[in-house]
Amino acid sequence: MKRLETIVTLAQAPTDVEFTCPYCESNISEDFEDFLDDQGLSWSDFPDWEYDPIKCPFCENEIEVSYEFD
Ligand SMILES: [Zn+2]
C-alpha cells in the first residue's frame, strides 16, 4: 500500500514579550516565563488572557491588553 504524506506544523512557544505602558510609557521587554509569573498567568489559560488586565511593572497601573504574535 502506498504511503500518504502529511505536514506537521510545529507551534512555537513565545520566548519573550514586548509592550509599552500607556501610563508611564515605559517599554517593557521581558522573558516570556517571567511575564507569566509576574502577571499570574499560565500558558494553558491563553484564550482567557484578553479578559485580564496586566500590571505595569514600573508604575503598577492596570492595562487593558490584547495579544498578537510577531
Ligand atoms: Zn507604567
PDB file of N, CA, C and O and ligand atoms in Angstrom:
ATOM      1  N   MET A   1       0.840  -1.192   0.000  1.00  0.00           N
ATOM      2  CA  MET A   1       0.000   0.000   0.000  1.00  0.00           C
ATOM      3  C   MET A   1       0.883   1.255   0.000  1.00  0.00           C
ATOM      4  O   MET A   1       1.857   1.332   0.732  1.00  0.00           O
ATOM      5  N   LYS A   2       0.512   2.230  -0.807  1.00  0.00           N
ATOM      6  CA  LYS A   2       1.313   3.454  -0.918  1.00  0.00           C
ATOM      7  C   LYS A   2       1.158   4.310   0.337  1.00  0.00           C
ATOM      8  O   LYS A   2       0.057   4.478   0.832  1.00  0.00           O
ATOM      9  N   ARG A   3       2.283   4.785   0.831  1.00  0.00           N
ATOM     10  CA  ARG A   3       2.227   5.683   1.985  1.00  0.00           C
ATOM     11  C   ARG A   3       1.754   7.070   1.570  1.00  0.00           C
ATOM     12  O   ARG A   3       2.224   7.616   0.580  1.00  0.00           O
ATOM     13  N   LEU A   4       0.876   7.631   2.320  1.00  0.00           N
ATOM     14  CA  LEU A   4       0.430   9.008   2.088  1.00  0.00           C
ATOM     15  C   LEU A   4       1.204   9.927   3.006  1.00  0.00           C
ATOM     16  O   LEU A   4       1.723   9.503   4.035  1.00  0.00           O
ATOM     17  N   GLU A   5       1.277  11.182   2.629  1.00  0.00           N
ATOM     18  CA  GLU A   5       2.059  12.084   3.486  1.00  0.00           C
ATOM     19  C   GLU A   5       1.239  13.253   4.006  1.00  0.00           C
ATOM     20  O   GLU A   5       0.192  13.600   3.456  1.00  0.00           O
ATOM     21  N   THR A   6       1.704  13.825   5.056  1.00  0.00           N
ATOM     22  CA  THR A   6       1.035  14.981   5.640  1.00  0.00           C
ATOM     23  C   THR A   6       2.089  15.982   6.114  1.00  0.00           C
ATOM     24  O   THR A   6       3.274  15.671   6.118  1.00  0.00           O
ATOM     25  N   ILE A   7       1.655  17.138   6.482  1.00  0.00           N
ATOM     26  CA  ILE A   7       2.551  18.157   7.012  1.00  0.00           C
ATOM     27  C   ILE A   7       2.259  18.340   8.490  1.00  0.00           C
ATOM     28  O   ILE A   7       1.094  18.515   8.883  1.00  0.00           O
ATOM     29  N   VAL A   8       3.284  18.278   9.302  1.00  0.00           N
ATOM     30  CA  VAL A   8       3.136  18.514  10.741  1.00  0.00           C
ATOM     31  C   VAL A   8       3.595  19.936  11.014  1.00  0.00           C
ATOM     32  O   VAL A   8       4.747  20.281  10.737  1.00  0.00           O
ATOM     33  N   THR A   9       2.698  20.766  11.501  1.00  0.00           N
ATOM     34  CA  THR A   9       3.064  22.138  11.821  1.00  0.00           C
ATOM     35  C   THR A   9       3.445  22.232  13.286  1.00  0.00           C
ATOM     36  O   THR A   9       2.685  21.833  14.165  1.00  0.00           O
ATOM     37  N   LEU A  10       4.636  22.742  13.555  1.00  0.00           N
ATOM     38  CA  LEU A  10       5.091  22.911  14.932  1.00  0.00           C
ATOM     39  C   LEU A  10       4.725  24.309  15.396  1.00  0.00           C
ATOM     40  O   LEU A  10       5.080  25.298  14.756  1.00  0.00           O
ATOM     41  N   ALA A  11       4.003  24.406  16.482  1.00  0.00           N
ATOM     42  CA  ALA A  11       3.653  25.707  17.039  1.00  0.00           C
ATOM     43  C   ALA A  11       4.774  26.137  17.967  1.00  0.00           C
ATOM     44  O   ALA A  11       5.155  25.408  18.873  1.00  0.00           O
ATOM     45  N   GLN A  12       5.302  27.295  17.719  1.00  0.00           N
ATOM     46  CA  GLN A  12       6.430  27.776  18.509  1.00  0.00           C
ATOM     47  C   GLN A  12       5.936  28.540  19.725  1.00  0.00           C
ATOM     48  O   GLN A  12       5.155  29.474  19.601  1.00  0.00           O
ATOM     49  N   ALA A  13       6.380  28.151  20.893  1.00  0.00           N
ATOM     50  CA  ALA A  13       6.022  28.877  22.107  1.00  0.00           C
ATOM     51  C   ALA A  13       6.777  30.198  22.142  1.00  0.00           C
ATOM     52  O   ALA A  13       7.917  30.270  21.716  1.00  0.00           O
ATOM     53  N   PRO A  14       6.141  31.237  22.640  1.00  0.00           N
ATOM     54  CA  PRO A  14       6.829  32.528  22.733  1.00  0.00           C
ATOM     55  C   PRO A  14       8.036  32.446  23.660  1.00  0.00           C
ATOM     56  O   PRO A  14       8.017  31.693  24.631  1.00  0.00           O
ATOM     57  N   THR A  15       9.079  33.203  23.358  1.00  0.00           N
ATOM     58  CA  THR A  15      10.245  33.236  24.236  1.00  0.00           C
ATOM     59  C   THR A  15      10.339  34.554  24.998  1.00  0.00           C
ATOM     60  O   THR A  15      10.888  34.608  26.075  1.00  0.00           O
ATOM     61  N   ASP A  16       9.814  35.627  24.422  1.00  0.00           N
ATOM     62  CA  ASP A  16       9.802  36.879  25.164  1.00  0.00           C
ATOM     63  C   ASP A  16       8.623  37.748  24.718  1.00  0.00           C
ATOM     64  O   ASP A  16       7.969  37.447  23.728  1.00  0.00           O
ATOM     65  N   VAL A  17       8.341  38.763  25.496  1.00  0.00           N
ATOM     66  CA  VAL A  17       7.208  39.644  25.213  1.00  0.00           C
ATOM     67  C   VAL A  17       7.677  41.096  25.228  1.00  0.00           C
ATOM     68  O   VAL A  17       8.678  41.414  25.871  1.00  0.00           O
ATOM     69  N   GLU A  18       6.940  41.946  24.534  1.00  0.00           N
ATOM     70  CA  GLU A  18       7.241  43.372  24.497  1.00  0.00           C
ATOM     71  C   GLU A  18       5.942  44.145  24.540  1.00  0.00           C
ATOM     72  O   GLU A  18       4.986  43.774  23.865  1.00  0.00           O
ATOM     73  N   PHE A  19       5.906  45.181  25.333  1.00  0.00           N
ATOM     74  CA  PHE A  19       4.765  46.088  25.292  1.00  0.00           C
ATOM     75  C   PHE A  19       5.182  47.443  25.842  1.00  0.00           C
ATOM     76  O   PHE A  19       6.212  47.579  26.490  1.00  0.00           O
ATOM     77  N   THR A  20       4.363  48.441  25.538  1.00  0.00           N
ATOM     78  CA  THR A  20       4.612  49.787  26.050  1.00  0.00           C
ATOM     79  C   THR A  20       3.485  50.139  27.004  1.00  0.00           C
ATOM     80  O   THR A  20       2.311  49.964  26.680  1.00  0.00           O
ATOM     81  N   CYS A  21       3.826  50.623  28.170  1.00  0.00           N
ATOM     82  CA  CYS A  21       2.814  51.030  29.142  1.00  0.00           C
ATOM     83  C   CYS A  21       2.185  52.347  28.689  1.00  0.00           C
ATOM     84  O   CYS A  21       2.897  53.311  28.425  1.00  0.00           O
ATOM     85  N   PRO A  22       0.844  52.402  28.580  1.00  0.00           N
ATOM     86  CA  PRO A  22       0.186  53.629  28.134  1.00  0.00           C
ATOM     87  C   PRO A  22       0.160  54.720  29.215  1.00  0.00           C
ATOM     88  O   PRO A  22      -0.168  55.863  28.925  1.00  0.00           O
ATOM     89  N   TYR A  23       0.494  54.380  30.435  1.00  0.00           N
ATOM     90  CA  TYR A  23       0.515  55.377  31.519  1.00  0.00           C
ATOM     91  C   TYR A  23       1.876  56.053  31.627  1.00  0.00           C
ATOM     92  O   TYR A  23       1.989  57.266  31.503  1.00  0.00           O
ATOM     93  N   CYS A  24       2.923  55.250  31.889  1.00  0.00           N
ATOM     94  CA  CYS A  24       4.249  55.841  32.107  1.00  0.00           C
ATOM     95  C   CYS A  24       5.141  55.739  30.873  1.00  0.00           C
ATOM     96  O   CYS A  24       6.271  56.200  30.883  1.00  0.00           O
ATOM     97  N   GLU A  25       4.624  55.121  29.801  1.00  0.00           N
ATOM     98  CA  GLU A  25       5.334  54.997  28.531  1.00  0.00           C
ATOM     99  C   GLU A  25       6.647  54.230  28.611  1.00  0.00           C
ATOM    100  O   GLU A  25       7.522  54.389  27.770  1.00  0.00           O
ATOM    101  N   SER A  26       6.771  53.389  29.629  1.00  0.00           N
ATOM    102  CA  SER A  26       7.936  52.502  29.682  1.00  0.00           C
ATOM    103  C   SER A  26       7.814  51.442  28.598  1.00  0.00           C
ATOM    104  O   SER A  26       6.714  50.940  28.345  1.00  0.00           O
ATOM    105  N   ASN A  27       8.933  51.113  27.989  1.00  0.00           N
ATOM    106  CA  ASN A  27       8.974  49.963  27.087  1.00  0.00           C
ATOM    107  C   ASN A  27       9.405  48.751  27.889  1.00  0.00           C
ATOM    108  O   ASN A  27      10.486  48.732  28.437  1.00  0.00           O
ATOM    109  N   ILE A  28       8.527  47.796  27.954  1.00  0.00           N
ATOM    110  CA  ILE A  28       8.822  46.611  28.743  1.00  0.00           C
ATOM    111  C   ILE A  28       9.127  45.463  27.800  1.00  0.00           C
ATOM    112  O   ILE A  28       8.380  45.188  26.868  1.00  0.00           O
ATOM    113  N   SER A  29      10.242  44.816  28.029  1.00  0.00           N
ATOM    114  CA  SER A  29      10.637  43.659  27.246  1.00  0.00           C
ATOM    115  C   SER A  29      11.136  42.638  28.244  1.00  0.00           C
ATOM    116  O   SER A  29      12.064  42.910  28.995  1.00  0.00           O
ATOM    117  N   GLU A  30      10.463  41.503  28.311  1.00  0.00           N
ATOM    118  CA  GLU A  30      10.907  40.536  29.301  1.00  0.00           C
ATOM    119  C   GLU A  30      10.712  39.118  28.820  1.00  0.00           C
ATOM    120  O   GLU A  30       9.994  38.848  27.865  1.00  0.00           O
ATOM    121  N   ASP A  31      11.407  38.236  29.506  1.00  0.00           N
ATOM    122  CA  ASP A  31      11.315  36.819  29.222  1.00  0.00           C
ATOM    123  C   ASP A  31       9.858  36.361  29.385  1.00  0.00           C
ATOM    124  O   ASP A  31       9.176  36.771  30.323  1.00  0.00           O
ATOM    125  N   PHE A  32       9.396  35.535  28.477  1.00  0.00           N
ATOM    126  CA  PHE A  32       8.004  35.103  28.496  1.00  0.00           C
ATOM    127  C   PHE A  32       7.619  34.422  29.819  1.00  0.00           C
ATOM    128  O   PHE A  32       6.551  34.687  30.370  1.00  0.00           O
ATOM    129  N   GLU A  33       8.499  33.556  30.314  1.00  0.00           N
ATOM    130  CA  GLU A  33       8.213  32.861  31.580  1.00  0.00           C
ATOM    131  C   GLU A  33       8.109  33.856  32.741  1.00  0.00           C
ATOM    132  O   GLU A  33       7.258  33.718  33.611  1.00  0.00           O
ATOM    133  N   ASP A  34       8.985  34.868  32.740  1.00  0.00           N
ATOM    134  CA  ASP A  34       8.931  35.894  33.788  1.00  0.00           C
ATOM    135  C   ASP A  34       7.633  36.693  33.689  1.00  0.00           C
ATOM    136  O   ASP A  34       7.022  37.041  34.696  1.00  0.00           O
ATOM    137  N   PHE A  35       7.228  36.990  32.452  1.00  0.00           N
ATOM    138  CA  PHE A  35       5.973  37.713  32.224  1.00  0.00           C
ATOM    139  C   PHE A  35       4.804  36.929  32.816  1.00  0.00           C
ATOM    140  O   PHE A  35       3.959  37.491  33.512  1.00  0.00           O
ATOM    141  N   LEU A  36       4.757  35.629  32.547  1.00  0.00           N
ATOM    142  CA  LEU A  36       3.672  34.796  33.093  1.00  0.00           C
ATOM    143  C   LEU A  36       3.680  34.836  34.614  1.00  0.00           C
ATOM    144  O   LEU A  36       2.636  35.019  35.244  1.00  0.00           O
ATOM    145  N   ASP A  37       4.857  34.693  35.217  1.00  0.00           N
ATOM    146  CA  ASP A  37       4.977  34.731  36.676  1.00  0.00           C
ATOM    147  C   ASP A  37       4.518  36.076  37.222  1.00  0.00           C
ATOM    148  O   ASP A  37       3.703  36.149  38.131  1.00  0.00           O
ATOM    149  N   ASP A  38       5.047  37.145  36.637  1.00  0.00           N
ATOM    150  CA  ASP A  38       4.738  38.496  37.120  1.00  0.00           C
ATOM    151  C   ASP A  38       3.249  38.799  37.026  1.00  0.00           C
ATOM    152  O   ASP A  38       2.695  39.483  37.878  1.00  0.00           O
ATOM    153  N   GLN A  39       2.623  38.324  35.955  1.00  0.00           N
ATOM    154  CA  GLN A  39       1.219  38.668  35.722  1.00  0.00           C
ATOM    155  C   GLN A  39       0.264  37.609  36.280  1.00  0.00           C
ATOM    156  O   GLN A  39      -0.956  37.748  36.148  1.00  0.00           O
ATOM    157  N   GLY A  40       0.806  36.549  36.832  1.00  0.00           N
ATOM    158  CA  GLY A  40      -0.036  35.487  37.376  1.00  0.00           C
ATOM    159  C   GLY A  40      -0.842  34.765  36.304  1.00  0.00           C
ATOM    160  O   GLY A  40      -1.967  34.343  36.538  1.00  0.00           O
ATOM    161  N   LEU A  41      -0.240  34.626  35.121  1.00  0.00           N
ATOM    162  CA  LEU A  41      -0.914  33.945  34.015  1.00  0.00           C
ATOM    163  C   LEU A  41      -0.319  32.565  33.814  1.00  0.00           C
ATOM    164  O   LEU A  41       0.826  32.314  34.180  1.00  0.00           O
ATOM    165  N   SER A  42      -1.092  31.678  33.227  1.00  0.00           N
ATOM    166  CA  SER A  42      -0.488  30.408  32.839  1.00  0.00           C
ATOM    167  C   SER A  42      -0.787  30.138  31.375  1.00  0.00           C
ATOM    168  O   SER A  42      -1.845  30.473  30.851  1.00  0.00           O
ATOM    169  N   TRP A  43       0.177  29.567  30.708  1.00  0.00           N
ATOM    170  CA  TRP A  43       0.136  29.345  29.257  1.00  0.00           C
ATOM    171  C   TRP A  43      -1.123  28.581  28.866  1.00  0.00           C
ATOM    172  O   TRP A  43      -1.752  28.860  27.854  1.00  0.00           O
ATOM    173  N   SER A  44      -1.529  27.630  29.699  1.00  0.00           N
ATOM    174  CA  SER A  44      -2.666  26.791  29.334  1.00  0.00           C
ATOM    175  C   SER A  44      -3.989  27.560  29.337  1.00  0.00           C
ATOM    176  O   SER A  44      -4.965  27.129  28.745  1.00  0.00           O
ATOM    177  N   ASP A  45      -4.016  28.724  29.988  1.00  0.00           N
ATOM    178  CA  ASP A  45      -5.239  29.546  30.012  1.00  0.00           C
ATOM    179  C   ASP A  45      -5.253  30.591  28.903  1.00  0.00           C
ATOM    180  O   ASP A  45      -6.085  31.493  28.924  1.00  0.00           O
ATOM    181  N   PHE A  46      -4.340  30.481  27.944  1.00  0.00           N
ATOM    182  CA  PHE A  46      -4.125  31.558  26.992  1.00  0.00           C
ATOM    183  C   PHE A  46      -5.381  32.239  26.424  1.00  0.00           C
ATOM    184  O   PHE A  46      -5.442  33.457  26.424  1.00  0.00           O
ATOM    185  N   PRO A  47      -6.390  31.490  25.945  1.00  0.00           N
ATOM    186  CA  PRO A  47      -7.517  32.207  25.318  1.00  0.00           C
ATOM    187  C   PRO A  47      -8.240  33.155  26.271  1.00  0.00           C
ATOM    188  O   PRO A  47      -8.928  34.060  25.829  1.00  0.00           O
ATOM    189  N   ASP A  48      -8.069  32.965  27.566  1.00  0.00           N
ATOM    190  CA  ASP A  48      -8.756  33.822  28.539  1.00  0.00           C
ATOM    191  C   ASP A  48      -7.961  35.067  28.904  1.00  0.00           C
ATOM    192  O   ASP A  48      -8.465  35.928  29.610  1.00  0.00           O
ATOM    193  N   TRP A  49      -6.729  35.166  28.445  1.00  0.00           N
ATOM    194  CA  TRP A  49      -5.881  36.273  28.881  1.00  0.00           C
ATOM    195  C   TRP A  49      -6.444  37.636  28.539  1.00  0.00           C
ATOM    196  O   TRP A  49      -6.221  38.597  29.257  1.00  0.00           O
ATOM    197  N   GLU A  50      -7.156  37.724  27.412  1.00  0.00           N
ATOM    198  CA  GLU A  50      -7.617  39.035  26.960  1.00  0.00           C
ATOM    199  C   GLU A  50      -8.613  39.656  27.930  1.00  0.00           C
ATOM    200  O   GLU A  50      -8.883  40.837  27.866  1.00  0.00           O
ATOM    201  N   TYR A  51      -9.179  38.835  28.823  1.00  0.00           N
ATOM    202  CA  TYR A  51     -10.160  39.366  29.768  1.00  0.00           C
ATOM    203  C   TYR A  51      -9.502  39.870  31.045  1.00  0.00           C
ATOM    204  O   TYR A  51     -10.160  40.454  31.889  1.00  0.00           O
ATOM    205  N   ASP A  52      -8.206  39.616  31.188  1.00  0.00           N
ATOM    206  CA  ASP A  52      -7.487  40.045  32.386  1.00  0.00           C
ATOM    207  C   ASP A  52      -6.561  41.204  32.068  1.00  0.00           C
ATOM    208  O   ASP A  52      -5.731  41.090  31.180  1.00  0.00           O
ATOM    209  N   PRO A  53      -6.692  42.306  32.802  1.00  0.00           N
ATOM    210  CA  PRO A  53      -5.708  43.380  32.612  1.00  0.00           C
ATOM    211  C   PRO A  53      -4.350  42.909  33.133  1.00  0.00           C
ATOM    212  O   PRO A  53      -4.281  42.039  33.999  1.00  0.00           O
ATOM    213  N   ILE A  54      -3.278  43.485  32.595  1.00  0.00           N
ATOM    214  CA  ILE A  54      -1.952  43.226  33.144  1.00  0.00           C
ATOM    215  C   ILE A  54      -1.521  44.443  33.947  1.00  0.00           C
ATOM    216  O   ILE A  54      -2.170  45.490  33.895  1.00  0.00           O
ATOM    217  N   LYS A  55      -0.434  44.302  34.682  1.00  0.00           N
ATOM    218  CA  LYS A  55       0.038  45.381  35.531  1.00  0.00           C
ATOM    219  C   LYS A  55       1.395  45.842  35.045  1.00  0.00           C
ATOM    220  O   LYS A  55       2.268  45.022  34.790  1.00  0.00           O
ATOM    221  N   CYS A  56       1.565  47.153  34.913  1.00  0.00           N
ATOM    222  CA  CYS A  56       2.873  47.679  34.539  1.00  0.00           C
ATOM    223  C   CYS A  56       3.857  47.447  35.684  1.00  0.00           C
ATOM    224  O   CYS A  56       3.561  47.803  36.817  1.00  0.00           O
ATOM    225  N   PRO A  57       5.025  46.838  35.395  1.00  0.00           N
ATOM    226  CA  PRO A  57       5.995  46.596  36.470  1.00  0.00           C
ATOM    227  C   PRO A  57       6.625  47.883  37.009  1.00  0.00           C
ATOM    228  O   PRO A  57       7.228  47.869  38.075  1.00  0.00           O
ATOM    229  N   PHE A  58       6.477  48.998  36.293  1.00  0.00           N
ATOM    230  CA  PHE A  58       7.087  50.254  36.738  1.00  0.00           C
ATOM    231  C   PHE A  58       6.106  51.117  37.528  1.00  0.00           C
ATOM    232  O   PHE A  58       6.374  51.509  38.655  1.00  0.00           O
ATOM    233  N   CYS A  59       4.946  51.443  36.936  1.00  0.00           N
ATOM    234  CA  CYS A  59       4.016  52.341  37.629  1.00  0.00           C
ATOM    235  C   CYS A  59       2.867  51.584  38.290  1.00  0.00           C
ATOM    236  O   CYS A  59       2.072  52.164  39.008  1.00  0.00           O
ATOM    237  N   GLU A  60       2.775  50.256  38.015  1.00  0.00           N
ATOM    238  CA  GLU A  60       1.774  49.396  38.636  1.00  0.00           C
ATOM    239  C   GLU A  60       0.335  49.720  38.267  1.00  0.00           C
ATOM    240  O   GLU A  60      -0.594  49.248  38.920  1.00  0.00           O
ATOM    241  N   ASN A  61       0.127  50.520  37.218  1.00  0.00           N
ATOM    242  CA  ASN A  61      -1.228  50.709  36.732  1.00  0.00           C
ATOM    243  C   ASN A  61      -1.709  49.464  36.001  1.00  0.00           C
ATOM    244  O   ASN A  61      -0.916  48.744  35.407  1.00  0.00           O
ATOM    245  N   GLU A  62      -3.020  49.231  36.031  1.00  0.00           N
ATOM    246  CA  GLU A  62      -3.582  48.109  35.293  1.00  0.00           C
ATOM    247  C   GLU A  62      -3.849  48.530  33.855  1.00  0.00           C
ATOM    248  O   GLU A  62      -4.383  49.612  33.605  1.00  0.00           O
ATOM    249  N   ILE A  63      -3.487  47.668  32.926  1.00  0.00           N
ATOM    250  CA  ILE A  63      -3.570  47.973  31.498  1.00  0.00           C
ATOM    251  C   ILE A  63      -4.474  46.944  30.822  1.00  0.00           C
ATOM    252  O   ILE A  63      -4.294  45.740  30.998  1.00  0.00           O
ATOM    253  N   GLU A  64      -5.445  47.451  30.055  1.00  0.00           N
ATOM    254  CA  GLU A  64      -6.239  46.547  29.201  1.00  0.00           C
ATOM    255  C   GLU A  64      -5.336  46.085  28.081  1.00  0.00           C
ATOM    256  O   GLU A  64      -4.537  46.859  27.541  1.00  0.00           O
ATOM    257  N   VAL A  65      -5.458  44.851  27.672  1.00  0.00           N
ATOM    258  CA  VAL A  65      -4.466  44.321  26.747  1.00  0.00           C
ATOM    259  C   VAL A  65      -5.088  43.382  25.710  1.00  0.00           C
ATOM    260  O   VAL A  65      -6.095  42.726  25.969  1.00  0.00           O
ATOM    261  N   SER A  66      -4.525  43.403  24.519  1.00  0.00           N
ATOM    262  CA  SER A  66      -4.832  42.350  23.559  1.00  0.00           C
ATOM    263  C   SER A  66      -3.493  41.826  23.056  1.00  0.00           C
ATOM    264  O   SER A  66      -2.471  42.504  23.150  1.00  0.00           O
ATOM    265  N   TYR A  67      -3.490  40.617  22.563  1.00  0.00           N
ATOM    266  CA  TYR A  67      -2.234  39.948  22.240  1.00  0.00           C
ATOM    267  C   TYR A  67      -2.116  39.714  20.742  1.00  0.00           C
ATOM    268  O   TYR A  67      -3.104  39.469  20.061  1.00  0.00           O
ATOM    269  N   GLU A  68      -0.886  39.803  20.266  1.00  0.00           N
ATOM    270  CA  GLU A  68      -0.622  39.433  18.884  1.00  0.00           C
ATOM    271  C   GLU A  68       0.667  38.634  18.856  1.00  0.00           C
ATOM    272  O   GLU A  68       1.493  38.748  19.749  1.00  0.00           O
ATOM    273  N   PHE A  69       0.794  37.841  17.802  1.00  0.00           N
ATOM    274  CA  PHE A  69       2.026  37.095  17.615  1.00  0.00           C
ATOM    275  C   PHE A  69       2.879  37.792  16.578  1.00  0.00           C
ATOM    276  O   PHE A  69       2.371  38.267  15.574  1.00  0.00           O
ATOM    277  N   ASP A  70       4.161  37.865  16.868  1.00  0.00           N
ATOM    278  CA  ASP A  70       5.112  38.524  15.999  1.00  0.00           C
ATOM    279  C   ASP A  70       5.284  37.718  14.707  1.00  0.00           C
ATOM    280  O   ASP A  70       5.478  36.526  14.746  1.00  0.00           O
TER     281      ASP A  70
HETATM  282 ZN    ZN B   1       3.629  52.110  33.581  1.00  0.00          ZN
END
